[in-house]
Coordinates of C-alpha atoms and ligand atoms in Angstrom, one line a residue:
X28 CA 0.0 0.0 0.0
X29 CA 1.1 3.4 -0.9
X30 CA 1.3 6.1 2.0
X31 CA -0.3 8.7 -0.5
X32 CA -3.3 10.2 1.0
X33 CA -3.2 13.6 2.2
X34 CA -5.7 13.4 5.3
X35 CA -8.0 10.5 6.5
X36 CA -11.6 9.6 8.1
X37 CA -12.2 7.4 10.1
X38 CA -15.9 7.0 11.0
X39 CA -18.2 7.4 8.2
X40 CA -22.0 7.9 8.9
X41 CA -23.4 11.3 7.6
X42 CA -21.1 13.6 9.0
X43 CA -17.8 11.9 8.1
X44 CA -19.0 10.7 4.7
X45 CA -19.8 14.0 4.0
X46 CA -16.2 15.7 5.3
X47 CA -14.8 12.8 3.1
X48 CA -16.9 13.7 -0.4
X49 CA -16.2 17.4 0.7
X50 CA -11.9 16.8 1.2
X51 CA -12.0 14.6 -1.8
X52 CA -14.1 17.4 -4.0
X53 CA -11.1 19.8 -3.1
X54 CA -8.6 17.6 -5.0
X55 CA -7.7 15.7 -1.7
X56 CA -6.4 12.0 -1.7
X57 CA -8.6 10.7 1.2
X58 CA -8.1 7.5 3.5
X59 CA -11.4 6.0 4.4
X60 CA -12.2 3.8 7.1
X61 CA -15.3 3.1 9.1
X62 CA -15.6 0.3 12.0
X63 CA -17.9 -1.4 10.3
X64 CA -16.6 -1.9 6.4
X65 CA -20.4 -1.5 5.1
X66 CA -19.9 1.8 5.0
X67 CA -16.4 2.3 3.7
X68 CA -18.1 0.3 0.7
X69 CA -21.2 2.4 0.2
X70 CA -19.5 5.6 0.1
X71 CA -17.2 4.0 -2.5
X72 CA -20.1 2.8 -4.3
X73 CA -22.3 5.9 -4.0
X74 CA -19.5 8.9 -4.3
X75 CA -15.9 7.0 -5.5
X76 CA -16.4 9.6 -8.5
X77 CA -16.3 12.7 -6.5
X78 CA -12.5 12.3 -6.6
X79 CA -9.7 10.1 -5.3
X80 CA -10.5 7.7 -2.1
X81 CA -8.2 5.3 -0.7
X82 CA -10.4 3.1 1.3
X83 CA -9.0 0.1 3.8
X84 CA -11.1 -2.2 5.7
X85 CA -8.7 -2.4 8.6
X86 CA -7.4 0.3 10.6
X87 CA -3.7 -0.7 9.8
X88 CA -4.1 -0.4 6.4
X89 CA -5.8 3.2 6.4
X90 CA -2.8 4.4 9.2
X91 CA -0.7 2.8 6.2
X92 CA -2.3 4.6 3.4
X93 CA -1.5 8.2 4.4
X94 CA 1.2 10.6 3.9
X95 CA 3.5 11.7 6.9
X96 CA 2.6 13.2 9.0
X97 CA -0.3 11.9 8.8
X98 CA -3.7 13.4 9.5
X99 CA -6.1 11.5 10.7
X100 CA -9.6 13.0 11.4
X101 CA -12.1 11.5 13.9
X102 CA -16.0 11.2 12.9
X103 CA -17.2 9.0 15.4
X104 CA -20.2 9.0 18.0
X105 CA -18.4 11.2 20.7
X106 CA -17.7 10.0 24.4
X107 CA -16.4 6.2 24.8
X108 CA -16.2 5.2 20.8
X109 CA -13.6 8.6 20.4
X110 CA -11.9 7.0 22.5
X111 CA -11.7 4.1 21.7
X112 CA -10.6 5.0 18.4
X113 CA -7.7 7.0 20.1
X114 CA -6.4 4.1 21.7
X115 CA -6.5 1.8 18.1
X116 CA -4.5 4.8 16.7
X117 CA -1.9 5.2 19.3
X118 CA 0.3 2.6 18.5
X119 CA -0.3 2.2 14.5
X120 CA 1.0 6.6 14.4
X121 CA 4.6 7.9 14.6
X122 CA 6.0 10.9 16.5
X123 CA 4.6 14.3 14.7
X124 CA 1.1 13.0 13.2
X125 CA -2.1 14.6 14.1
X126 CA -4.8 13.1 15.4
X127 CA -8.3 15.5 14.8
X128 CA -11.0 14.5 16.6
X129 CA -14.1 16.6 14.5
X130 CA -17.0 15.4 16.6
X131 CA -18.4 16.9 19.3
X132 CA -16.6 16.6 22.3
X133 CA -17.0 17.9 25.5
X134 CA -13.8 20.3 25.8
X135 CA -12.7 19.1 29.1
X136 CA -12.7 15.6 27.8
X137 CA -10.3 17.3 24.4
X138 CA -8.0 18.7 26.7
X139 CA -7.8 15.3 28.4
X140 CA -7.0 13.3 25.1
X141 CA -4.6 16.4 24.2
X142 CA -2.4 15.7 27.1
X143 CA -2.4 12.2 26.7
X144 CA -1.4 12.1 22.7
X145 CA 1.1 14.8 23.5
X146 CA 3.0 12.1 25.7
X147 CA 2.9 9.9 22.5
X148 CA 4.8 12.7 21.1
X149 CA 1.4 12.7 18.6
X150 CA -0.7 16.3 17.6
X151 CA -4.3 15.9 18.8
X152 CA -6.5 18.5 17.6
X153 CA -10.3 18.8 18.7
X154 CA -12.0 20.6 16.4
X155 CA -15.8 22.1 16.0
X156 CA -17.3 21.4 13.2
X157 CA -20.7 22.9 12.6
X158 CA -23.6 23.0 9.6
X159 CA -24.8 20.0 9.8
X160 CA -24.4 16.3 6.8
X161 CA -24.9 20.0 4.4
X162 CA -22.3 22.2 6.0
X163 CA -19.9 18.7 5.8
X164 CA -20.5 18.3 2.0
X165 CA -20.7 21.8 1.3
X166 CA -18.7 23.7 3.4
X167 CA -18.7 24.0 7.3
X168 CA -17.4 26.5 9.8
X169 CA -14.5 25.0 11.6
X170 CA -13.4 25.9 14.6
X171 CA -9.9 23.9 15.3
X172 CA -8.1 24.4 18.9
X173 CA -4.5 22.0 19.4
X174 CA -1.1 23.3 18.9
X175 CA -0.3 25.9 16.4
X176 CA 2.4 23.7 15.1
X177 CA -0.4 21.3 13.7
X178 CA -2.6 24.5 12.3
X179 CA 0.7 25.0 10.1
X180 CA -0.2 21.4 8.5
X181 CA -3.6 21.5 8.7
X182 CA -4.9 24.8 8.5
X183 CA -4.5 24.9 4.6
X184 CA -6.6 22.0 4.4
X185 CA -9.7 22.7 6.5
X186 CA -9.1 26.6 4.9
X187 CA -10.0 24.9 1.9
X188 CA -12.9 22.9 2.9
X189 CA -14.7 25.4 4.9
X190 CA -17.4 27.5 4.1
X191 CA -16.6 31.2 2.6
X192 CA -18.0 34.5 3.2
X193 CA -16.7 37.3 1.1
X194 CA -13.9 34.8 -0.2
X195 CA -12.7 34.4 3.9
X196 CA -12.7 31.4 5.3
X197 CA -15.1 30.2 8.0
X198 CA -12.1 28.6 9.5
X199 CA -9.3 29.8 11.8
X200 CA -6.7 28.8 14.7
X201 CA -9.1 29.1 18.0
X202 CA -6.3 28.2 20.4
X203 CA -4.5 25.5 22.3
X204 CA -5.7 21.9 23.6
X205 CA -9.6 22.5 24.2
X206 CA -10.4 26.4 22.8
X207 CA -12.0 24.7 19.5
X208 CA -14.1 22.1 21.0
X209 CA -15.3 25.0 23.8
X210 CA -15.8 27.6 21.2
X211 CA -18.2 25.0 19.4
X212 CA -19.8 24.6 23.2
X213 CA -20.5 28.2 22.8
X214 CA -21.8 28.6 19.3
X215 CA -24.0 25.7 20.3
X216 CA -25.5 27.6 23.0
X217 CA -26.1 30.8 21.5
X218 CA -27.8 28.3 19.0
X219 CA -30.3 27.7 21.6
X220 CA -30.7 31.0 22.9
X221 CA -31.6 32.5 18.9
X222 CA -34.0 29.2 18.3
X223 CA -36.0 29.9 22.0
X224 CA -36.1 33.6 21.0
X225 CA -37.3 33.0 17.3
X226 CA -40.0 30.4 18.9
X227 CA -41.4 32.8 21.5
X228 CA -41.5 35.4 19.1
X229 CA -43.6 33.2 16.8
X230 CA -46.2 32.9 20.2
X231 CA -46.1 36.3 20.7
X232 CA -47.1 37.0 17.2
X233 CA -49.4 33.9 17.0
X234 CA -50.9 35.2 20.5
X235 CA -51.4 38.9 19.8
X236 CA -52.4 38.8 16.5
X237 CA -54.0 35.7 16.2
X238 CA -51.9 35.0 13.1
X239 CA -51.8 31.4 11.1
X240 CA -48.3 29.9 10.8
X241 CA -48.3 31.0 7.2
X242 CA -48.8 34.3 7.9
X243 CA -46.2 34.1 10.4
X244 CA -44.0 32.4 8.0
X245 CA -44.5 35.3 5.7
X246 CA -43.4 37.8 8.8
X247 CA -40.3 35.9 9.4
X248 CA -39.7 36.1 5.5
X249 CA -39.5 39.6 5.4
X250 CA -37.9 40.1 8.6
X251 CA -34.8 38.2 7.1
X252 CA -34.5 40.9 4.7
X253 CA -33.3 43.1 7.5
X254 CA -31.2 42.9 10.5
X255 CA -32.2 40.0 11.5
X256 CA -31.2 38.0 8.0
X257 CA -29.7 34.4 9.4
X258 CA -29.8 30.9 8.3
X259 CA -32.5 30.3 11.6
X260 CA -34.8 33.1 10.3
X261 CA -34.9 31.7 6.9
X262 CA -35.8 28.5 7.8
X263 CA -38.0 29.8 10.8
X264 CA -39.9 31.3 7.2
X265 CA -39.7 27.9 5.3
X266 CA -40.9 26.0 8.5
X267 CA -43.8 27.8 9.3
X268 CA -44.8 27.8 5.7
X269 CA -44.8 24.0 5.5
X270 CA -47.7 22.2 5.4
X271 CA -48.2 18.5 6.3
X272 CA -49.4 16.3 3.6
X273 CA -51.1 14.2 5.4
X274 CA -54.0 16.7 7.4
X275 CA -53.3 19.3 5.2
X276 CA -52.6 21.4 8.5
X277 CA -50.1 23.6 9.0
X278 CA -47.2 21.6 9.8
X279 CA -46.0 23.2 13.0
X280 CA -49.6 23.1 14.3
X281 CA -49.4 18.9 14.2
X282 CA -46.2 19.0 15.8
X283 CA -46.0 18.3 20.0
X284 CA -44.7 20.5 22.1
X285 CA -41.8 19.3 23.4
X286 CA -38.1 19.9 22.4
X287 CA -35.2 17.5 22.6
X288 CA -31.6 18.4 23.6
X289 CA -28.6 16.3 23.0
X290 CA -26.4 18.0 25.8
X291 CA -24.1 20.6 24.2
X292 CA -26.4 23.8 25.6
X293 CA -26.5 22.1 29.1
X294 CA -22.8 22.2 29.3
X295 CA -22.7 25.5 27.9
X296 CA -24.8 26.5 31.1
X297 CA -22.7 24.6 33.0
X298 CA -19.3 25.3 32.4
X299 CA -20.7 29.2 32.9
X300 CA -21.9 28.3 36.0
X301 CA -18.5 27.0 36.9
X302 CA -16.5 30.7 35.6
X303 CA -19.6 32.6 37.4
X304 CA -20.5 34.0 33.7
X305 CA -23.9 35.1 33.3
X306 CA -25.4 33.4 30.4
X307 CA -28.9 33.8 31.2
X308 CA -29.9 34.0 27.8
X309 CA -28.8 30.6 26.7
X310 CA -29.7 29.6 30.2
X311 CA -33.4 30.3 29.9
X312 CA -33.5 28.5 26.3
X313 CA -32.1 25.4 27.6
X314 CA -34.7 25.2 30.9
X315 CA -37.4 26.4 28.5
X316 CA -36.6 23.0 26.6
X317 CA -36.5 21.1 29.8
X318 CA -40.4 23.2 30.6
X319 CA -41.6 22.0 27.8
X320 CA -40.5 18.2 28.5
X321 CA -41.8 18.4 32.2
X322 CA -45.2 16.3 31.4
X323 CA -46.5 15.6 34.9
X324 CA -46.0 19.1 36.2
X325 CA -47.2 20.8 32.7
X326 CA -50.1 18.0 33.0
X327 CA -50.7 19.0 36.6
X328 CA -50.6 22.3 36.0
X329 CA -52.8 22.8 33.0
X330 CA -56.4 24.2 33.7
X331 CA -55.3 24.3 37.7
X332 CA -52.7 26.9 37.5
X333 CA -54.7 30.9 38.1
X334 CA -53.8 32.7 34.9
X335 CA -55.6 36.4 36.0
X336 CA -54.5 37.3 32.3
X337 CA -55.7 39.7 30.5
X338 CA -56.9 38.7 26.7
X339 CA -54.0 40.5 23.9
X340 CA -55.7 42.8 21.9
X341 CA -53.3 44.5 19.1
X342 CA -55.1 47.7 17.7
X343 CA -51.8 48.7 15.6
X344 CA -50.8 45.2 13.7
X345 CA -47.8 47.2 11.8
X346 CA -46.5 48.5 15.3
X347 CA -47.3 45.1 17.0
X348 CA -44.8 43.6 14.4
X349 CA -42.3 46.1 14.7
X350 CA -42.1 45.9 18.5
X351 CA -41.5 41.7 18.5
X352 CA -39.0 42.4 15.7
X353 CA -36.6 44.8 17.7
X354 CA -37.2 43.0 20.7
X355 CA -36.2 39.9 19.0
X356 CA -33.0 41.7 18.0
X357 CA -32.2 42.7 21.2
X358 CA -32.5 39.7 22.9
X359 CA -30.4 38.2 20.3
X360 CA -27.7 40.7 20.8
X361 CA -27.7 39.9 24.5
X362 CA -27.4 36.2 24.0
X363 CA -24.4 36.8 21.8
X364 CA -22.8 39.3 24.1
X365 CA -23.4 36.6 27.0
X366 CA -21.9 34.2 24.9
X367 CA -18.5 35.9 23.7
X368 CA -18.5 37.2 27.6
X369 CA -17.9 33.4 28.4
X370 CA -15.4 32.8 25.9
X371 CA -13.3 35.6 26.9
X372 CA -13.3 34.3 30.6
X373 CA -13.1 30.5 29.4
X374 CA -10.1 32.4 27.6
X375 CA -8.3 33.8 30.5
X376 CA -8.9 30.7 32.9
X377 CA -7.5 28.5 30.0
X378 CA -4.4 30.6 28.9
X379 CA -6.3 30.2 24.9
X380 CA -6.1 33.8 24.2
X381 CA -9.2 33.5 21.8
X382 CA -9.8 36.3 19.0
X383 CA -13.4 36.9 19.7
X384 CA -13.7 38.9 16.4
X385 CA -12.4 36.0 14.5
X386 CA -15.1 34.0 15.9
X387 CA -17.8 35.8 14.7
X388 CA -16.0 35.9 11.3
X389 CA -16.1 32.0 10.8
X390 CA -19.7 31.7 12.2
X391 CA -20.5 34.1 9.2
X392 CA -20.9 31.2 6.7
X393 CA -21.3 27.2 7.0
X394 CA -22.5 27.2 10.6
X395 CA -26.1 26.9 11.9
X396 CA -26.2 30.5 14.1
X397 CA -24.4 32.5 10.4
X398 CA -26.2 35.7 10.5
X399 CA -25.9 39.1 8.4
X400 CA -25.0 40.9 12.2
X401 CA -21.8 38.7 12.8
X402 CA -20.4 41.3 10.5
X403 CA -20.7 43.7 13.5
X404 CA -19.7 41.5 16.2
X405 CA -16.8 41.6 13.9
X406 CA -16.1 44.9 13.4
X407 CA -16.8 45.8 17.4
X408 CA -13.8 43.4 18.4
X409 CA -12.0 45.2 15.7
X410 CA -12.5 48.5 17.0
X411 CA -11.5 46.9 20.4
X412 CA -10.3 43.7 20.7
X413 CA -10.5 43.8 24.5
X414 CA -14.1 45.3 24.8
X415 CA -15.5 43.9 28.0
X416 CA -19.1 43.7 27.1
X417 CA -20.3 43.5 23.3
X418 CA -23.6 45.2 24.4
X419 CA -21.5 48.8 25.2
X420 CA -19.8 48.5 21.9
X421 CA -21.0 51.7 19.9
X422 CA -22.6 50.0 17.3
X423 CA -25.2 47.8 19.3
X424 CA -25.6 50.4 22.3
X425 CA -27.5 52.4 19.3
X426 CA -28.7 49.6 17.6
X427 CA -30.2 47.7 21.0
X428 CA -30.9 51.3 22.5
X429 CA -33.5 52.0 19.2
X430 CA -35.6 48.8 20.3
X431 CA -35.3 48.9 24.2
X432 CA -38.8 50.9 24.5
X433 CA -40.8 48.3 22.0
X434 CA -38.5 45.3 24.3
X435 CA -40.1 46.6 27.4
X436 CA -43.7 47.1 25.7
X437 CA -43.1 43.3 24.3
X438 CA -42.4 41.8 28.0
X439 CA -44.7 43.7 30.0
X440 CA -48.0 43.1 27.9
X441 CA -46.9 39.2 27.5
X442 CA -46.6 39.2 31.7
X443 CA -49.8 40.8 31.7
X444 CA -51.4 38.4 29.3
X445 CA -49.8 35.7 30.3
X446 CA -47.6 34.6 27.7
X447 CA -44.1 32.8 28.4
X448 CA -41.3 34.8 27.1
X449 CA -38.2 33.4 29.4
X450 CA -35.5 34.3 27.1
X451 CA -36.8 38.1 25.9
X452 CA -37.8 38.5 30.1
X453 CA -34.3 37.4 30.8
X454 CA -32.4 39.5 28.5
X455 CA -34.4 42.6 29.5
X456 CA -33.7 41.8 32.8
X457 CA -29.7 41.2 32.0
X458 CA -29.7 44.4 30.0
X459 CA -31.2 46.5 33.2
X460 CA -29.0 44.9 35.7
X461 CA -26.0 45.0 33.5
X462 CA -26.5 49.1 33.5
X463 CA -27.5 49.7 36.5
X464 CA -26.0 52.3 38.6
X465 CA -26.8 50.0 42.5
X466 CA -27.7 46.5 42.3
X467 CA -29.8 45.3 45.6
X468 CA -26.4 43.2 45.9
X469 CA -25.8 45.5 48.9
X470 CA -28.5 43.8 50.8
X471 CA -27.2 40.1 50.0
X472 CA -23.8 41.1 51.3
X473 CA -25.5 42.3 54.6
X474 CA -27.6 39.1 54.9
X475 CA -24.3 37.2 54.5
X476 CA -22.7 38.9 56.8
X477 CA -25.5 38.3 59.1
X478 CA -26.1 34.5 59.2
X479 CA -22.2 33.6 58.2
X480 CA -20.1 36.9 58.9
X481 CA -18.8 36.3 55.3
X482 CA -18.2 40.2 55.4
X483 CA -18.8 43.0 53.1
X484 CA -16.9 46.1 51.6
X485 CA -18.3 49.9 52.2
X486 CA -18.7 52.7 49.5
X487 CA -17.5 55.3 51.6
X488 CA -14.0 53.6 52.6
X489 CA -11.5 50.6 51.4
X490 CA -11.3 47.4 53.5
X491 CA -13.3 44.1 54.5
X492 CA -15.5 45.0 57.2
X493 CA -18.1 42.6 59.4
X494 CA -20.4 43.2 62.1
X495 CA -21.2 42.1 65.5
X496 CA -25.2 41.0 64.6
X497 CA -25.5 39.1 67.4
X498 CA -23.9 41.3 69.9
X499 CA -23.6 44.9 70.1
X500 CA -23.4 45.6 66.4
X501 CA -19.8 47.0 66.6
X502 CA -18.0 46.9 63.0
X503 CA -14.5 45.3 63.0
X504 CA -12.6 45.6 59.6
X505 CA -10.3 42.7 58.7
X506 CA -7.2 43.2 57.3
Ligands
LIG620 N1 -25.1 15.0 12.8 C1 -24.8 16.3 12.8 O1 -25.5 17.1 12.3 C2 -23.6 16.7 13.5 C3 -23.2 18.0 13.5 C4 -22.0 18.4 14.1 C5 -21.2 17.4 14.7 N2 -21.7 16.1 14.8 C6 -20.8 15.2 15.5 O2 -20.1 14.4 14.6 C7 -19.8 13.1 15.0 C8 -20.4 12.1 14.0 O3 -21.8 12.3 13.9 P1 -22.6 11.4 12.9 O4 -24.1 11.8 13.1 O5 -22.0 11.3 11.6 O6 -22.4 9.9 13.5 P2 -22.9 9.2 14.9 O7 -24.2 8.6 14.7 O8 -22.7 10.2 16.0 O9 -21.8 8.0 15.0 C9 -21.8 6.9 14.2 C10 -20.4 6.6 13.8 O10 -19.6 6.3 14.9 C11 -19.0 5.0 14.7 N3 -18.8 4.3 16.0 C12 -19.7 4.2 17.0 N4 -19.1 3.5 18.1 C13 -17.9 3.2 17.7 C14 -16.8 2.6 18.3 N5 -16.9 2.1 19.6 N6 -15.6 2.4 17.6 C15 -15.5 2.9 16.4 N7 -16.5 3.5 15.7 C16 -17.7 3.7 16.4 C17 -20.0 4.3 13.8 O11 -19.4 3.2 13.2 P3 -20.3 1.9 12.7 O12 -20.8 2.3 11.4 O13 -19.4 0.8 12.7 O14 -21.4 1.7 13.7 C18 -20.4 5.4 12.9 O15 -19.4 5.6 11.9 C19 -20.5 13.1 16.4 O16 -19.6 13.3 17.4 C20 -21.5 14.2 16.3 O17 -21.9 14.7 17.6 C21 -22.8 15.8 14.2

């Protein structure tokens, strides 16, 4: 066997049979290899035309069929079969080949495999990959983290492979052992913050207008002309345009209630809980998942629970419209603030130094959360690449600050009428307490002090200071 091919995959169900077609479509000469040889066979028999395959039914045989160093890229079910795939690898690799694992992995778990392969004197490179089986074929945005020694290799490659916007790649070096697998933790979340706000937005215009799904499909249609242009908007449009063949209903209507997570926004939510981040945007979305999954207390609560609501009625369907919109955007813009807020501290507990602008650059394209607006998440971190909070970049303190009055009018009359809206709610809420002059924090630090004499610091003078509650209330101040 000839050690010609330029990168391998091993693991080929949808997402690495598509990486493969897409590497091989870019003039690539591609290893295959898949536990199971079935499906080495039928992407053989199905695609051997897109270009030049190598494919080997044992894993010897693909580590022999690739060029040194060799790059070997993971597809596999993440968790235990990564790695056990690892482990085949080890000993079949020599010193200076990169191992990329391109599922989703939890980052802690990256970093874990990192340190190990590093002792084998091997590369191991956990990248994010998102877009879905379409952003594999066609182009995905890849976020890759390992050593920058390896991005010299491989970089070109996954450059080439990746989506484009404006001819720039939706790929770049995130930083070292776990920064890409986190960074795709993050983009995952804000993915289920910007699906929970597009869904209550589509109750809030479905409550207070009384609108079908096609009409709101037509709404979301023209709104993704605007600001809020993004692959979720767009199909948000085609979604709620659908109808099932089968009733003839609209299709969302047949549809129950209850959404499905497979984990990456509950560790999103946790890891922030862990750097004290406040992510309450993609917080809300992942508990408003885990509402609408709670039968016996939704079941126990339905028809028992006092509403006291009052009924919606719009008198200005134009303004009604308006008001969701910019409150949808400003939500939106929180959730992404949130987000790149916990990157920067992930960032600085890590050592990764992560380019936040060159994040939102390669989630412009190829990636399930691309938007028209990561242009000017872009350009913020451009005009300052330490700025501590997107929200008080210029561009989005106007841009937020336009919408905040129709935000409040949005949350207040959907409390009053008894509508859920725990991601808008939340943001609002962030967006007051994040601007706030006082914070009622004072009075938690006193009630600490109280019951634990955890102590507190004073406006008027430096120092730690505590107070004898249960004696004569005489201050001490620790040094
Ligand atoms: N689907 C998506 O849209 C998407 C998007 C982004 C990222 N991802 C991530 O990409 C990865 C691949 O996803 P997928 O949907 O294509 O496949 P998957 O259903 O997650 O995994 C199936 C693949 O894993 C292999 N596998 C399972 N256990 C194994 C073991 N113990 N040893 C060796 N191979 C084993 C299977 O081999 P056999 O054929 O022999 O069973 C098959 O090739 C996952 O980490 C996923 O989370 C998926």
């Amino acid at each position: 066997m000839s050690a010609r091919a330029q990168i391998g995959v091993t693991g080929l169900a949808v997402m690495g049979r598509n990486l493969a077609r897409n590497f091989a479509r870019h003039g690539y000469t591609v290893a295959v290899h898949n536990r199971s040889y079935a499906k080495t066979e039928s992407l053989i028999a199905d695609h051997g035309t897109d270009g030049d395959f190598i494919p080997s039914e044992s894993m010897k045989d693909f580590v022999a069929s690739l060029a040194q160093p060799r790059k070997v890229v993971i597809m596999v079910k993440a968790g235990g079969p990564t790695d056990a795939v690892i482990q085949e690898l080890i000993p079949l690799l020599d010193e200076g080949d990169i191992v990329i694992d391109a599922g989703n992995a939890h980052f802690p778990d990256t970093r874990r495999r990192e340190a190990e392969l590093k002792e084998h004197g091997l590369h191991f490179v956990g990248t994010g990959v998102s877009g879905g089986e379409e952003g594999a074929l066609n182009g995905p945005s890849i976020m890759p983290g390992g050593s920058k020694e390896s991005y010299e290799w491989l970089g070109p490659i996954l450059e080439d492979i990746s989506a484009k916007v404006d001819g720039v790649p939706c790929c770049t070096y995130v930083g070292s052992d776990g920064a890409g697998h986190f960074v795709k933790m993050v983009h995952n979340g804000i993915e289920y913050a910007d699906m929970q706000l597009i869904a209550e937005a589509y109750d809030l215009l479905k409550q207070g207008l009384g609108a079908s799904a096609k009409e709101i499909g037509e709404i979301f249609a023209e709104w993704n002309k605007g600001d809020l242009e993004s692959f979720l908007i767009e199909i948000t449009a085609d979604v709620l345009q659908h109808v099932d063949a089968e009733t003839g209903s609209a299709f969302v209507d047949i549809i129950l209630d209850r959404a499905e997570q497979k984990g990456t926004g509950r560790w999103t939510v946790q890891n922030a809980l862990d750097l004290g981040v406040p992510i309450t945007g993609i917080a809300e979305a992942t508990f408003a998942r885990a509402l609408s999954g709670s039968v016996p207390q939704r079941t126990a609560a339905n028809g028992v629970l006092e509403a006291h609501a009052g009924t919606w009625e719009v008198t200005d369907r134009e303004a009604f419209i308006e008001d969701v919109r910019l409150a949808l955007y400003a939500s939106k813009v929180v959730a992404y603030s949130q987000g790149f807020d916990q990157i920067a501290a992930a960032s600085e507990e890590f050592g990764w130094d992560i380019d936040r602008g060159a994040m939102a650059r390669i989630w412009r394209g190829g990636c399930i959360i691309r938007a028209r607006f990561l242009n000017r998440i872009t350009e913020a971190y451009e005009r300052d690449a330490n700025l501590p909070l997107l929200l008080a970049d210029e561009y989005f303190v106007s841009a937020v600050g336009h919408g905040v009055s129709a935000w409040r009018r949005i949350v207040a009359q959907a409390a009053l009428n008894g509508v859920p809206t725990p991601a808008f709610a939340s943001s609002l809420s962030y967006y007051d307490g994040v601007r706030a002059d006082r914070l009622p924090a004072n009075l938690i630090q006193a009630q600490r002090d109280f019951f634990g004499a955890h102590t507190y610091q004073r406006t008027d003078k430096a120092g730690v200071f505590h107070t004898e509650w249960s004696l004569d209330r005489s201050e001490s101040t620790e040094s």
